[in-house]
Tab-separated table of C-alpha atoms in Angstrom:
chain	number	residue	atom	x	y	z
C	1	UNK	CA	115.731	-33.049	37.272
C	2	UNK	CA	115.987	-34.242	33.750
C	3	UNK	CA	113.231	-35.765	31.577
C	4	UNK	CA	114.403	-39.289	32.135
C	5	UNK	CA	114.149	-38.929	35.921
C	6	UNK	CA	110.674	-37.291	35.722
C	7	UNK	CA	109.456	-40.190	33.567
C	8	UNK	CA	110.943	-42.792	35.871
C	9	UNK	CA	109.162	-41.181	38.902
C	10	UNK	CA	105.895	-41.126	36.859
C	11	UNK	CA	106.286	-44.786	36.105
C	12	UNK	CA	106.984	-45.740	39.704
C	13	UNK	CA	104.001	-43.712	40.817
C	14	UNK	CA	101.784	-45.478	38.258
C	15	UNK	CA	102.974	-48.884	39.427
C	16	UNK	CA	102.345	-48.055	43.044
C	17	UNK	CA	98.933	-46.672	42.266
C	18	UNK	CA	98.043	-49.900	40.346
C	19	UNK	CA	99.322	-52.023	43.141
C	20	UNK	CA	97.004	-50.096	45.555
C	21	UNK	CA	94.166	-50.437	43.088
C	22	UNK	CA	94.520	-54.028	42.624
C	23	UNK	CA	94.529	-54.631	46.399
C	24	UNK	CA	91.422	-52.647	46.877
C	25	UNK	CA	89.692	-54.469	44.000
C	26	UNK	CA	90.718	-57.820	45.417
C	27	UNK	CA	89.429	-56.830	48.809
C	28	UNK	CA	86.046	-55.840	47.373
C	29	UNK	CA	85.861	-58.911	45.276
C	30	UNK	CA	86.495	-61.232	48.153
C	31	UNK	CA	84.264	-59.380	50.613
C	32	UNK	CA	81.108	-59.571	48.521
C	33	UNK	CA	81.153	-63.312	48.840
C	34	UNK	CA	80.327	-63.060	52.474
C	35	UNK	CA	77.795	-60.150	52.177
C	36	UNK	CA	74.068	-60.178	51.160
C	37	UNK	CA	73.621	-58.393	47.885
C	38	UNK	CA	74.111	-58.811	44.206
C	39	UNK	CA	70.391	-58.757	43.414
C	40	UNK	CA	70.604	-56.991	40.088
C	41	UNK	CA	73.565	-59.118	38.878
C	42	UNK	CA	71.723	-62.372	39.855
C	43	UNK	CA	68.274	-61.372	38.560
C	44	UNK	CA	69.145	-59.193	35.482
C	45	UNK	CA	72.683	-59.566	34.224
C	46	UNK	CA	74.489	-62.716	34.989
C	47	UNK	CA	72.253	-64.789	32.747
C	48	UNK	CA	71.066	-64.860	29.127
C	49	UNK	CA	68.863	-62.020	27.826
C	50	UNK	CA	65.193	-62.284	28.965
C	51	UNK	CA	61.945	-60.526	28.348
C	52	UNK	CA	62.069	-58.198	31.448
C	53	UNK	CA	65.569	-56.689	31.135
C	54	UNK	CA	66.287	-53.083	30.360
C	55	UNK	CA	69.881	-53.981	29.107
C	56	UNK	CA	70.414	-54.373	25.377
C	57	UNK	CA	71.469	-57.750	24.065
C	58	UNK	CA	75.114	-56.917	23.517
C	59	UNK	CA	75.581	-56.391	27.315
C	60	UNK	CA	75.001	-60.182	27.755
C	61	UNK	CA	78.081	-60.974	25.497
C	62	UNK	CA	80.046	-59.696	28.591
C	63	UNK	CA	77.851	-60.832	31.446
C	64	UNK	CA	76.425	-64.161	30.340
C	65	UNK	CA	79.753	-65.887	30.509
C	66	UNK	CA	79.793	-65.039	34.264
C	67	UNK	CA	76.687	-67.224	34.719
C	68	UNK	CA	78.715	-70.198	33.793
C	69	UNK	CA	80.598	-69.722	37.083
C	70	UNK	CA	79.093	-70.870	40.438
C	71	UNK	CA	77.291	-68.072	42.332
C	72	UNK	CA	78.555	-65.726	43.846
C	73	UNK	CA	81.845	-66.153	41.897
C	74	UNK	CA	80.472	-64.349	38.900
C	75	UNK	CA	79.393	-61.409	41.012
C	76	UNK	CA	82.956	-61.426	42.548
C	77	UNK	CA	84.473	-61.197	39.134
C	78	UNK	CA	82.154	-58.331	38.149
C	79	UNK	CA	83.029	-56.529	41.337
C	80	UNK	CA	86.710	-56.895	40.925
C	81	UNK	CA	86.719	-55.748	37.259
C	82	UNK	CA	84.377	-52.866	38.091
C	83	UNK	CA	86.754	-51.517	40.778
C	84	UNK	CA	89.715	-51.890	38.346
C	85	UNK	CA	87.966	-49.972	35.527
C	86	UNK	CA	86.941	-47.159	37.796
C	87	UNK	CA	90.493	-46.664	39.215
C	88	UNK	CA	92.199	-47.030	35.805
C	89	UNK	CA	89.797	-44.504	34.217
C	90	UNK	CA	90.677	-41.990	37.035
C	91	UNK	CA	94.454	-42.561	36.676
C	92	UNK	CA	94.492	-42.199	32.834
C	93	UNK	CA	92.382	-39.153	33.014
C	94	UNK	CA	95.013	-37.546	35.338
C	95	UNK	CA	92.773	-37.603	38.371
C	96	UNK	CA	95.145	-37.236	41.451
C	97	UNK	CA	92.311	-38.385	43.651
C	98	UNK	CA	91.326	-41.378	41.710
C	99	UNK	CA	90.910	-43.368	44.882
C	100	UNK	CA	88.083	-41.151	46.034
C	101	UNK	CA	85.588	-42.807	43.667
C	102	UNK	CA	86.573	-46.209	45.242
C	103	UNK	CA	85.121	-45.177	48.574
C	104	UNK	CA	82.234	-43.163	47.307
C	105	UNK	CA	78.593	-44.185	47.971
C	106	UNK	CA	77.632	-44.724	44.319
C	107	UNK	CA	80.402	-47.181	43.723
C	108	UNK	CA	79.676	-49.154	46.853
C	109	UNK	CA	75.908	-49.154	46.091
C	110	UNK	CA	76.787	-50.202	42.514
C	111	UNK	CA	78.824	-53.163	43.878
C	112	UNK	CA	76.139	-54.147	46.434
C	113	UNK	CA	73.516	-54.223	43.791
C	114	UNK	CA	75.639	-55.993	41.263
C	115	UNK	CA	75.126	-53.218	38.699
C	116	UNK	CA	76.985	-52.795	35.434
C	117	UNK	CA	78.173	-49.216	35.578
C	118	UNK	CA	81.498	-50.643	34.422
C	119	UNK	CA	80.153	-50.921	30.836
C	120	UNK	CA	79.247	-47.141	30.173
C	121	UNK	CA	82.314	-46.244	32.251
C	122	UNK	CA	84.355	-48.196	29.792
C	123	UNK	CA	82.769	-46.136	26.983
C	124	UNK	CA	83.975	-42.998	28.778
C	125	UNK	CA	87.489	-44.494	29.115
C	126	UNK	CA	87.652	-45.347	25.375
C	127	UNK	CA	86.418	-41.881	24.566
C	128	UNK	CA	89.132	-40.292	26.684
C	129	UNK	CA	91.771	-42.546	25.023
C	130	UNK	CA	90.607	-41.677	21.450
C	131	UNK	CA	90.351	-37.947	21.957
C	132	UNK	CA	93.855	-37.837	23.561
C	133	UNK	CA	95.189	-39.809	20.579
C	134	UNK	CA	96.262	-42.812	22.710
C	135	UNK	CA	94.142	-45.409	20.722
C	136	UNK	CA	92.792	-45.247	17.158
C	137	UNK	CA	89.227	-43.928	16.389
C	138	UNK	CA	88.054	-47.511	15.447
C	139	UNK	CA	87.613	-48.082	19.231
C	140	UNK	CA	84.727	-45.607	19.171
C	141	UNK	CA	82.581	-48.503	17.764
C	142	UNK	CA	82.951	-50.310	21.081
C	143	UNK	CA	82.482	-47.055	23.066
C	144	UNK	CA	79.097	-46.469	21.333
C	145	UNK	CA	77.921	-49.950	22.533
C	146	UNK	CA	79.101	-49.215	25.995
C	147	UNK	CA	77.539	-45.792	26.241
C	148	UNK	CA	74.169	-46.822	24.807
C	149	UNK	CA	73.984	-49.390	27.324
C	150	UNK	CA	72.671	-46.798	29.651
C	151	UNK	CA	72.013	-43.526	27.731
C	152	UNK	CA	71.210	-41.481	30.828
C	153	UNK	CA	74.950	-42.067	31.736
C	154	UNK	CA	76.687	-42.231	28.278
C	155	UNK	CA	75.131	-39.426	26.413
C	156	UNK	CA	77.715	-36.977	27.709
C	157	UNK	CA	80.646	-38.831	26.234
C	158	UNK	CA	78.711	-39.234	22.891
C	159	UNK	CA	78.269	-35.323	22.864
C	160	UNK	CA	81.985	-34.999	23.494
C	161	UNK	CA	82.801	-37.318	20.688
C	162	UNK	CA	80.613	-35.090	18.279
C	163	UNK	CA	82.264	-31.885	19.640
C	164	UNK	CA	85.749	-33.327	19.279
C	165	UNK	CA	85.179	-34.921	15.816
C	166	UNK	CA	83.470	-31.937	14.117
C	167	UNK	CA	84.468	-28.859	16.179
C	168	UNK	CA	87.648	-29.263	18.219
C	169	UNK	CA	89.637	-31.647	15.840
C	170	UNK	CA	87.685	-31.812	12.559
C	171	UNK	CA	88.080	-35.134	10.765
C	172	UNK	CA	86.535	-36.835	7.886
C	173	UNK	CA	83.560	-39.185	8.533
C	174	UNK	CA	85.253	-41.965	6.499
C	175	UNK	CA	87.633	-42.504	9.477
C	176	UNK	CA	84.552	-43.783	11.408
C	177	UNK	CA	83.820	-46.580	8.941
C	178	UNK	CA	85.821	-49.064	10.809
C	179	UNK	CA	84.171	-48.073	14.183
C	180	UNK	CA	80.769	-48.388	12.483
C	181	UNK	CA	81.645	-51.802	11.216
C	182	UNK	CA	82.597	-52.943	14.770
C	183	UNK	CA	79.314	-51.508	16.212
C	184	UNK	CA	77.188	-53.258	13.644
C	185	UNK	CA	79.069	-56.469	13.826
C	186	UNK	CA	78.644	-56.833	17.625
C	187	UNK	CA	75.004	-55.930	17.472
C	188	UNK	CA	74.416	-58.396	14.667
C	189	UNK	CA	76.306	-61.113	16.689
C	190	UNK	CA	74.005	-60.492	19.702
C	191	UNK	CA	70.865	-60.769	17.510
C	192	UNK	CA	72.213	-64.031	15.958
C	193	UNK	CA	72.776	-65.452	19.396
C	194	UNK	CA	69.497	-64.089	20.989
C	195	UNK	CA	66.994	-63.233	18.230
C	196	UNK	CA	64.198	-62.080	20.337
C	197	UNK	CA	66.123	-59.678	22.455
C	198	UNK	CA	65.456	-56.514	20.285
C	199	UNK	CA	61.590	-56.838	20.495
C	200	UNK	CA	61.713	-57.773	24.162
C	201	UNK	CA	63.998	-54.861	24.956
C	202	UNK	CA	61.904	-52.341	22.951
C	203	UNK	CA	58.783	-53.452	24.836
C	204	UNK	CA	60.423	-53.102	28.286
C	205	UNK	CA	61.753	-49.603	27.336
C	206	UNK	CA	58.295	-48.452	26.251
C	207	UNK	CA	56.738	-49.669	29.586
C	208	UNK	CA	59.585	-48.905	31.980
C	209	UNK	CA	58.532	-46.479	34.667
C	210	UNK	CA	60.973	-45.560	37.407
C	211	UNK	CA	59.373	-44.670	40.821
C	212	UNK	CA	60.817	-43.796	44.280
C	213	UNK	CA	64.465	-44.419	43.405
C	214	UNK	CA	64.459	-41.902	40.584
C	215	UNK	CA	66.768	-38.858	41.138
C	216	UNK	CA	66.031	-36.983	37.978
C	217	UNK	CA	64.903	-33.348	37.978
C	218	UNK	CA	63.540	-33.544	34.339
C	219	UNK	CA	62.977	-31.294	32.486
C	220	UNK	CA	64.837	-28.626	34.527
C	221	UNK	CA	68.028	-30.611	34.314
C	222	UNK	CA	68.189	-29.793	30.604
C	223	UNK	CA	69.413	-26.366	31.492
C	224	UNK	CA	72.723	-27.991	32.475
C	225	UNK	CA	73.540	-28.894	28.833
C	226	UNK	CA	74.331	-25.372	27.406
C	227	UNK	CA	76.596	-24.784	30.440
C	228	UNK	CA	78.574	-28.011	30.035
C	229	UNK	CA	78.825	-27.700	26.261
C	230	UNK	CA	80.230	-24.208	26.854
C	231	UNK	CA	82.873	-25.569	29.332
C	232	UNK	CA	83.726	-28.529	27.073
C	233	UNK	CA	84.418	-26.323	24.017
C	234	UNK	CA	86.928	-23.971	25.845
C	235	UNK	CA	90.488	-24.432	24.653
C	236	UNK	CA	91.972	-24.627	28.045
C	237	UNK	CA	89.566	-27.296	29.243
C	238	UNK	CA	91.251	-30.597	29.345
C	239	UNK	CA	89.539	-33.956	28.634
C	240	UNK	CA	88.906	-34.869	32.120
C	241	UNK	CA	86.890	-31.761	32.782
C	242	UNK	CA	85.123	-32.203	29.405
C	243	UNK	CA	84.012	-35.710	30.366
C	244	UNK	CA	83.086	-34.728	33.901
C	245	UNK	CA	80.894	-31.672	33.081
C	246	UNK	CA	79.160	-33.510	30.155
C	247	UNK	CA	78.591	-36.626	32.379
C	248	UNK	CA	76.993	-34.409	34.991
C	249	UNK	CA	74.632	-32.778	32.355
C	250	UNK	CA	73.817	-36.358	30.978
C	251	UNK	CA	72.446	-37.403	34.313
C	252	UNK	CA	70.718	-34.012	35.001
C	253	UNK	CA	69.175	-33.774	31.416
C	254	UNK	CA	67.768	-37.383	31.672
C	255	UNK	CA	64.217	-38.208	32.785
C	256	UNK	CA	65.711	-41.119	34.837
C	257	UNK	CA	68.909	-41.723	36.796
C	258	UNK	CA	69.799	-43.081	40.168
C	259	UNK	CA	72.557	-42.222	42.631
C	260	UNK	CA	74.619	-45.186	41.703
C	261	UNK	CA	74.843	-43.930	38.111
C	262	UNK	CA	77.166	-41.285	39.455
C	263	UNK	CA	80.014	-43.817	39.688
C	264	UNK	CA	81.050	-42.745	36.111
C	265	UNK	CA	80.943	-39.021	37.149
C	266	UNK	CA	83.154	-39.565	40.258
C	267	UNK	CA	85.773	-41.333	38.354
C	268	UNK	CA	86.790	-37.908	36.828
C	269	UNK	CA	86.253	-36.020	39.979
C	270	UNK	CA	89.035	-34.553	42.262
C	271	UNK	CA	86.753	-32.489	44.585
C	272	UNK	CA	86.804	-33.993	48.049
C	273	UNK	CA	83.491	-32.614	48.997
C	274	UNK	CA	81.845	-34.449	46.090
C	275	UNK	CA	82.958	-37.713	47.632
C	276	UNK	CA	81.580	-36.647	51.119
C	277	UNK	CA	78.350	-35.341	49.518
C	278	UNK	CA	77.680	-38.764	47.898
C	279	UNK	CA	77.488	-40.161	51.578
C	280	UNK	CA	75.698	-37.225	53.017
C	281	UNK	CA	72.808	-37.713	50.747
C	282	UNK	CA	72.359	-41.142	52.246
C	283	UNK	CA	73.350	-40.426	55.827
C	284	UNK	CA	71.044	-37.337	56.151
C	285	UNK	CA	68.208	-39.009	54.337
C	286	UNK	CA	68.321	-42.336	56.176
C	287	UNK	CA	65.396	-41.570	58.268
C	288	UNK	CA	63.277	-40.663	55.308
C	289	UNK	CA	62.792	-44.066	53.451
C	290	UNK	CA	61.859	-43.880	49.764
C	291	UNK	CA	62.508	-40.240	49.621
C	292	UNK	CA	66.291	-39.638	49.941
C	293	UNK	CA	66.993	-41.532	46.631
C	294	UNK	CA	65.253	-38.583	44.951
C	295	UNK	CA	68.115	-36.332	46.218
C	296	UNK	CA	70.718	-37.854	44.023
C	297	UNK	CA	70.552	-34.862	41.667
C	298	UNK	CA	72.490	-32.863	44.215
C	299	UNK	CA	75.716	-34.645	43.395
C	300	UNK	CA	75.853	-33.888	39.536
C	301	UNK	CA	74.590	-30.295	40.360
C	302	UNK	CA	77.532	-29.819	42.754
C	303	UNK	CA	80.035	-31.147	40.450
C	304	UNK	CA	78.845	-28.946	37.616
C	305	UNK	CA	78.898	-25.859	40.048
C	306	UNK	CA	82.572	-26.672	40.963
C	307	UNK	CA	83.425	-26.798	37.204
C	308	UNK	CA	81.710	-23.363	36.627
C	309	UNK	CA	83.702	-21.930	39.498
C	310	UNK	CA	86.901	-23.251	37.912
C	311	UNK	CA	86.031	-21.531	34.678
C	312	UNK	CA	85.189	-18.268	36.410
C	313	UNK	CA	88.443	-18.301	38.270
C	314	UNK	CA	91.667	-17.375	36.371
C	315	UNK	CA	92.822	-20.700	34.618
C	316	UNK	CA	95.470	-22.601	36.561
C	317	UNK	CA	97.761	-25.477	35.606
C	318	UNK	CA	95.046	-27.902	37.051
C	319	UNK	CA	92.843	-26.764	34.160
C	320	UNK	CA	95.395	-27.082	31.390
C	321	UNK	CA	96.303	-30.066	29.426
C	322	UNK	CA	99.409	-31.556	31.052
C	323	UNK	CA	101.743	-34.329	29.849
C	324	UNK	CA	101.518	-37.657	31.596
C	325	UNK	CA	104.776	-36.937	33.443
C	326	UNK	CA	103.528	-33.608	34.869
C	327	UNK	CA	100.227	-35.191	36.088
């Protein structure tokens, strides 16, 4: 089979996958109209910034326009776009089981709440595209905004950017000037639109205290960082594993995260048991209200263990960088 035939088959499979993804996203988007939920979207995000939000002001540049639509249409749009971004991130990372994240408990919980995991996940997607030279480094400016929306989720991608920029593929810092300009420009715009958001946000962040839904194992989870950094800096480790292992450590090394934050992690995960485990945490803990949410750390720990096992085993083609036509 020649290269042209391989590329044609690759294109056909991508069109098929995107058609399936669009159908699933449309189904989710339509279904939430008839289901109870969307509390976080309605109370925290699909509105202008307010004094009780943990989201920085630039988030509302994306979510506030949805408030102009009649409820729950804004929530439906958020759901549709969230599913699309999860699927596309998986596809572009070379994840053959990109569909697994679409039926995982974290994503469905994210949709039911009306959460905004789509934003840090977009930061991971932009990071992936930059480090694989598919888009220019200027897009890192947008990725910083997206990743800093939820540092407990986004820190892993920021660490990978640092590793990639100064260790794996050394570049001059001047190449980041455009990215810095984009970052500063958007932050400035959000302040001009909503001058009080910075002081309100800082106050909330100082007083925020997670309780029974917190799945963190701080500070023990910090031990995951050296392991994931070692894996990420190996020459045979491809970007999907780099992002996955650092995303796991980002959650484990944070003093706060919830199970639905694992949506980003699962977008890069092929392991079938990881998807099953995301449901087992809920199903097994169903009879223990206000306790099972604290078990969410099991999922990133398991993902990190599978990556460690992949490193211990002799490298296979699944661990090496493949061309798009080979994925």
